[in-house]
CSV table of N, CA and C in Angstrom, one decimal:
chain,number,residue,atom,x,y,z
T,1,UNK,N,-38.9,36.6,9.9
T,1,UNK,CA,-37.6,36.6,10.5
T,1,UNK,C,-37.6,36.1,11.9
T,2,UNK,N,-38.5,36.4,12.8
T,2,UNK,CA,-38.3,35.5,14.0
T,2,UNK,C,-38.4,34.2,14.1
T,3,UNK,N,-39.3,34.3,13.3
T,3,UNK,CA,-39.9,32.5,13.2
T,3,UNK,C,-38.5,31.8,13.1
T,4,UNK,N,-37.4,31.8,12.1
T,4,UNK,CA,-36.3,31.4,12.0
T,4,UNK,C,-35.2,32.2,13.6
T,5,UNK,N,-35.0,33.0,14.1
T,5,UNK,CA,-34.6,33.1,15.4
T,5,UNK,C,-35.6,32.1,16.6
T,6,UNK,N,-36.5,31.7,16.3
T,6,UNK,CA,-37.2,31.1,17.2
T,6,UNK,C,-37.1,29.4,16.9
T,7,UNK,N,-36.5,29.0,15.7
T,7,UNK,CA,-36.3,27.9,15.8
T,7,UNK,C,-34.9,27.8,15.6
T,8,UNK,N,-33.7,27.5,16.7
T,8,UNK,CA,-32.3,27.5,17.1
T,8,UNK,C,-32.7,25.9,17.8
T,9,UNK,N,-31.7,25.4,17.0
T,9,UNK,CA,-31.1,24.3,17.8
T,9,UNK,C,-31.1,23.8,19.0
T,10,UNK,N,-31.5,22.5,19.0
T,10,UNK,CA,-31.5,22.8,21.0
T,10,UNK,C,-30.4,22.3,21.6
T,11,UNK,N,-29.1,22.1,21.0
T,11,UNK,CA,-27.9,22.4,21.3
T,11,UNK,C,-27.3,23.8,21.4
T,12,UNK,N,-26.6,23.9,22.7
T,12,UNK,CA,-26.4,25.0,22.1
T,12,UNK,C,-24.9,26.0,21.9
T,13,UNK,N,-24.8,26.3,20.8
T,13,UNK,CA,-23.6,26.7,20.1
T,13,UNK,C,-22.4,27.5,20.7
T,14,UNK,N,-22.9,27.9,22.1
T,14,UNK,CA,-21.6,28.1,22.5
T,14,UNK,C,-19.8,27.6,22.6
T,15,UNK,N,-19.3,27.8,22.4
T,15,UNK,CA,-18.3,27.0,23.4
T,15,UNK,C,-18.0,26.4,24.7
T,16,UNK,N,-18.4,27.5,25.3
T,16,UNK,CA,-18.4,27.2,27.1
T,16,UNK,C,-19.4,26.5,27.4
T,17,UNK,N,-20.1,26.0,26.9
T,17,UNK,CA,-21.5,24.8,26.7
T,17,UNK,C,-22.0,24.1,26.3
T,18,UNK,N,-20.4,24.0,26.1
T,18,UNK,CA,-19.9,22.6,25.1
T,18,UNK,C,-19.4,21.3,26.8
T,19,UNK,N,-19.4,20.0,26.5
T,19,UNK,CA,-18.9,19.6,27.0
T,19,UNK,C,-17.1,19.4,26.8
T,20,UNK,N,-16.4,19.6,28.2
T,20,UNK,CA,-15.0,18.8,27.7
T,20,UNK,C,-14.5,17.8,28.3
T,21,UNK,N,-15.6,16.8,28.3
T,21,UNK,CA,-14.7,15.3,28.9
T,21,UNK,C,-15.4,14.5,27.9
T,22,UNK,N,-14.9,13.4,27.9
T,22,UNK,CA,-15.1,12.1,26.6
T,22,UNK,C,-16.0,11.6,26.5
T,23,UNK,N,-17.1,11.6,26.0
T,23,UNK,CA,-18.2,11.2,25.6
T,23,UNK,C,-18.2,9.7,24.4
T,24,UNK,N,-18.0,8.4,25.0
T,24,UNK,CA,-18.3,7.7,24.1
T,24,UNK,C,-19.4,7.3,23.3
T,25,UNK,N,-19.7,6.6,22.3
T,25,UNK,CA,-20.4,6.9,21.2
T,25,UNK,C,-21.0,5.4,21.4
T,26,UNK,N,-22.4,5.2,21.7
T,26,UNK,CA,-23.1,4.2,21.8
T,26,UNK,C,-23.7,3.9,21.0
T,27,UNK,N,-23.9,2.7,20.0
T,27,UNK,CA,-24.2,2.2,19.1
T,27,UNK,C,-23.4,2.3,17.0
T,28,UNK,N,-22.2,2.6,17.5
T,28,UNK,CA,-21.3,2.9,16.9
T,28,UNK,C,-21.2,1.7,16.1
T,29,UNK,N,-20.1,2.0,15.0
T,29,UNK,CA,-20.2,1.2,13.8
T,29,UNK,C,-18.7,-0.1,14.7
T,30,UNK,N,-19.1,-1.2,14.7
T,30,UNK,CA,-18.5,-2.5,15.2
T,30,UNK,C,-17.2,-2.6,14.3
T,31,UNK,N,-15.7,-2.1,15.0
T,31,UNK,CA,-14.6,-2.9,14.4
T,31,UNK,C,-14.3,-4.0,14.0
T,32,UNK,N,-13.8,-4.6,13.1
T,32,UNK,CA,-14.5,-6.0,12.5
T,32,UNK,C,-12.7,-6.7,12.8
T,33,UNK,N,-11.8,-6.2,12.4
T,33,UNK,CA,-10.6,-6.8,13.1
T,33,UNK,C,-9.4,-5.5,14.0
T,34,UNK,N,-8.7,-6.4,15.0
T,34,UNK,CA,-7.9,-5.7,16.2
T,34,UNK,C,-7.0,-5.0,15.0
T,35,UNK,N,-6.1,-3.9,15.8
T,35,UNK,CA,-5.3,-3.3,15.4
T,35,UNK,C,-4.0,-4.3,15.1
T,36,UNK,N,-3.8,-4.9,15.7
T,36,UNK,CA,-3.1,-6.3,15.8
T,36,UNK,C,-3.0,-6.7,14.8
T,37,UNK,N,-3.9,-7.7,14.4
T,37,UNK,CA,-4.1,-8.0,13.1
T,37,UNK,C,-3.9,-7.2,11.9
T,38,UNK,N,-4.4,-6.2,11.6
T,38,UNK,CA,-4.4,-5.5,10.7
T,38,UNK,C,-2.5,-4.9,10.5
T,39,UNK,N,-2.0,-4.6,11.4
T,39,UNK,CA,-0.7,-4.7,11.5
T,39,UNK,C,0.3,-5.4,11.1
T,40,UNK,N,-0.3,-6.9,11.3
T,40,UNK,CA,0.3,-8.1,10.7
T,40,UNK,C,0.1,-8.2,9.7
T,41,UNK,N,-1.0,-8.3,9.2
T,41,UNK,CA,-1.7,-8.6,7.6
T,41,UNK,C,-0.7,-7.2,6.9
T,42,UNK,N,-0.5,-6.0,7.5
T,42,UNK,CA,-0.1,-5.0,6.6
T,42,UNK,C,1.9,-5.6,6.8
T,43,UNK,N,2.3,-5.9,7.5
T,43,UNK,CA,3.8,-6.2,7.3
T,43,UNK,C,3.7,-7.4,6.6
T,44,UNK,N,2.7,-8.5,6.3
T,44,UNK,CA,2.9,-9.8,5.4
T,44,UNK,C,2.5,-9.1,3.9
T,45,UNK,N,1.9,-8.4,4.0
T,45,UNK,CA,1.9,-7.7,2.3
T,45,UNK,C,2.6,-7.1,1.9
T,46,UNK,N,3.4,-6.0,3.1
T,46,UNK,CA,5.0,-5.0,2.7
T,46,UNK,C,5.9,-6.7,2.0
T,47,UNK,N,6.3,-7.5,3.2
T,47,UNK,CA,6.9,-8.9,2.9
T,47,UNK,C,6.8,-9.6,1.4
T,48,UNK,N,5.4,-9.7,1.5
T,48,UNK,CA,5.1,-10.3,0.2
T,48,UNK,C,5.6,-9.8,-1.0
T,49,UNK,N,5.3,-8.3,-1.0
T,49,UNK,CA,5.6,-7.2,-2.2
T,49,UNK,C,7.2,-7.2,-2.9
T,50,UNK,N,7.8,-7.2,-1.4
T,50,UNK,CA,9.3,-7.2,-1.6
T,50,UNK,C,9.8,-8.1,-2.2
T,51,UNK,N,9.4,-8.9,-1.7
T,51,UNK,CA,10.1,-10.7,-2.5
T,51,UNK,C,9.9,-11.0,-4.0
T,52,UNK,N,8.6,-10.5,-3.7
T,52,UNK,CA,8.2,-10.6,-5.5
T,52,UNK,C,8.8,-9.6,-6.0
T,53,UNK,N,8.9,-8.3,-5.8
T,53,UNK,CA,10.0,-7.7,-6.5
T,53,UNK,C,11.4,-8.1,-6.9
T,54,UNK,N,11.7,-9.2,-6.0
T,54,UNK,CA,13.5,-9.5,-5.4
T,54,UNK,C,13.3,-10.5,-7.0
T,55,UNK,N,12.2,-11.5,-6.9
T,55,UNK,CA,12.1,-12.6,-7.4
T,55,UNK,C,12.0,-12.1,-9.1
T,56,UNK,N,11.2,-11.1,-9.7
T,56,UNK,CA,11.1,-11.1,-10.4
T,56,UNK,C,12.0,-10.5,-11.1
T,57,UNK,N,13.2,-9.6,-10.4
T,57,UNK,CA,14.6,-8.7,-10.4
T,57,UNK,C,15.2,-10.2,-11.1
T,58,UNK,N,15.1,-10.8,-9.8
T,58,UNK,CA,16.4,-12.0,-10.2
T,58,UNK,C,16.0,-12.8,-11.6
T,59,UNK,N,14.6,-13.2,-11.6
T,59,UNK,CA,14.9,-13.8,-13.1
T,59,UNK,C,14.7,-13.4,-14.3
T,60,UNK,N,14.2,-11.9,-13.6
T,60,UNK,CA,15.2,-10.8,-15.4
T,60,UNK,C,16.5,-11.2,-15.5
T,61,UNK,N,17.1,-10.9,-14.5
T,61,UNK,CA,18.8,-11.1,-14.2
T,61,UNK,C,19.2,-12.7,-14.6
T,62,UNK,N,18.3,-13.3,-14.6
T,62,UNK,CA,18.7,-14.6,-15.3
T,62,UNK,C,18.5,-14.8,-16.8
T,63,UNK,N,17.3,-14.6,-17.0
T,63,UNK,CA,17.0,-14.5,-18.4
T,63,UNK,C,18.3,-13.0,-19.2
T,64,UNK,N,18.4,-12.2,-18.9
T,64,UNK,CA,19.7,-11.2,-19.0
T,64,UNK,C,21.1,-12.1,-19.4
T,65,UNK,N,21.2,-12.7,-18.4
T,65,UNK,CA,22.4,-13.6,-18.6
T,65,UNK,C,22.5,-14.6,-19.6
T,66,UNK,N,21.4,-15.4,-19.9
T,66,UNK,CA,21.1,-16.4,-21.1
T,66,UNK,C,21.5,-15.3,-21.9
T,67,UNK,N,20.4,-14.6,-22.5
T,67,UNK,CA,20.6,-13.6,-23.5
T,67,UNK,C,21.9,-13.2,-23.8
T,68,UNK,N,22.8,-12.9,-23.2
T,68,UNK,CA,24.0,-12.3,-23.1
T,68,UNK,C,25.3,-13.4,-23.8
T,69,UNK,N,25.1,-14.7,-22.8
T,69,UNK,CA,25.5,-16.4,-23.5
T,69,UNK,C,25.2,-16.1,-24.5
T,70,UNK,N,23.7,-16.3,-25.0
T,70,UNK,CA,23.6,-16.5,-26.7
T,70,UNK,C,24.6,-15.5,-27.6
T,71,UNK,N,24.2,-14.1,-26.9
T,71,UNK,CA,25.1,-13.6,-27.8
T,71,UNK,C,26.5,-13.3,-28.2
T,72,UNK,N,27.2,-14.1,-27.0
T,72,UNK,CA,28.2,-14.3,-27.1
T,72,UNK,C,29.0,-15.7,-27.8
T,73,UNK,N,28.2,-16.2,-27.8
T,73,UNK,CA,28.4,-18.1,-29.2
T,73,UNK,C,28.1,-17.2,-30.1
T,74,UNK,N,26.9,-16.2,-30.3
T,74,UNK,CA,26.8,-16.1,-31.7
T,74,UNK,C,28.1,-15.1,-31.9
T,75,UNK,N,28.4,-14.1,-31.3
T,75,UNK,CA,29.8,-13.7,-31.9
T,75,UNK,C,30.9,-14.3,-32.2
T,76,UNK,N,31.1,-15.8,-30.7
T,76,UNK,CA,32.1,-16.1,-31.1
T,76,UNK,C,32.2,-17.2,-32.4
T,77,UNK,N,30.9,-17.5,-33.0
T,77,UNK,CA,30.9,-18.6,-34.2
T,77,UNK,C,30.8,-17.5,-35.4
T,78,UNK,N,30.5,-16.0,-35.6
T,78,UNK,CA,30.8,-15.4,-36.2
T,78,UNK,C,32.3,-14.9,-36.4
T,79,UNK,N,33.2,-14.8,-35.3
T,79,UNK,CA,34.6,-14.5,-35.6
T,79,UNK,C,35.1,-16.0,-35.9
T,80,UNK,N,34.6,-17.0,-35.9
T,80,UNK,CA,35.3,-18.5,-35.9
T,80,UNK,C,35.0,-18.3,-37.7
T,81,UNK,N,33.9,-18.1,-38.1
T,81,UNK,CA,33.6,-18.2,-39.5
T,81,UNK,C,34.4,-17.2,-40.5
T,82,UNK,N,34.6,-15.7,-39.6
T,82,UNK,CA,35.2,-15.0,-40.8
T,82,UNK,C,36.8,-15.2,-40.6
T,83,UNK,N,37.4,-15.6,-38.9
T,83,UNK,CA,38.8,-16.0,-39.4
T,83,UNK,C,39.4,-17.5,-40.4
T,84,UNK,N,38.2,-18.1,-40.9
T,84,UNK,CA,38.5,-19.4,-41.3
T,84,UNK,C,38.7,-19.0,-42.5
């Protein structure tokens, strides 16, 4: 049981013995693009997402409307046939 009290960290665990000013991190893992960019790239993909939604809305809404045409010739050549 000492043996393990005798090997403590050579940090040491206090609080008060802690540092409290900023210590940057030397040899840290390299950001590969600016916040900038990644900002942009994320509002051109919000952009992107939206349109293609808009786009794909609208030509359900078009194909909807064909659909709707057809079935309205076909009703109206069905009441043309049964009033003849």
């Amino acid at each position: 049981m000492n043996q393990a009290k005798d090997q403590q960290p050579s940090t040491s665990q206090r609080p008060e013995d802690r540092s409290t000013e900023f210590v940057a991190v030397e040899g840290g893992a390299k950001e590969s693009a600016s916040a900038g960019t990644l900002l942009v790239a994320a509002y051109l993909v919000m952009w992107a997402l939206l349109l293609g939604f808009l786009f794909i809305g609208w030509r359900r809404g078009q194909q909807l409307a064909a659909r709707l045409e057809s079935v309205e010739k076909a009703l109206d050549r069905h009441d043309a046939a049964k009033g003849s």
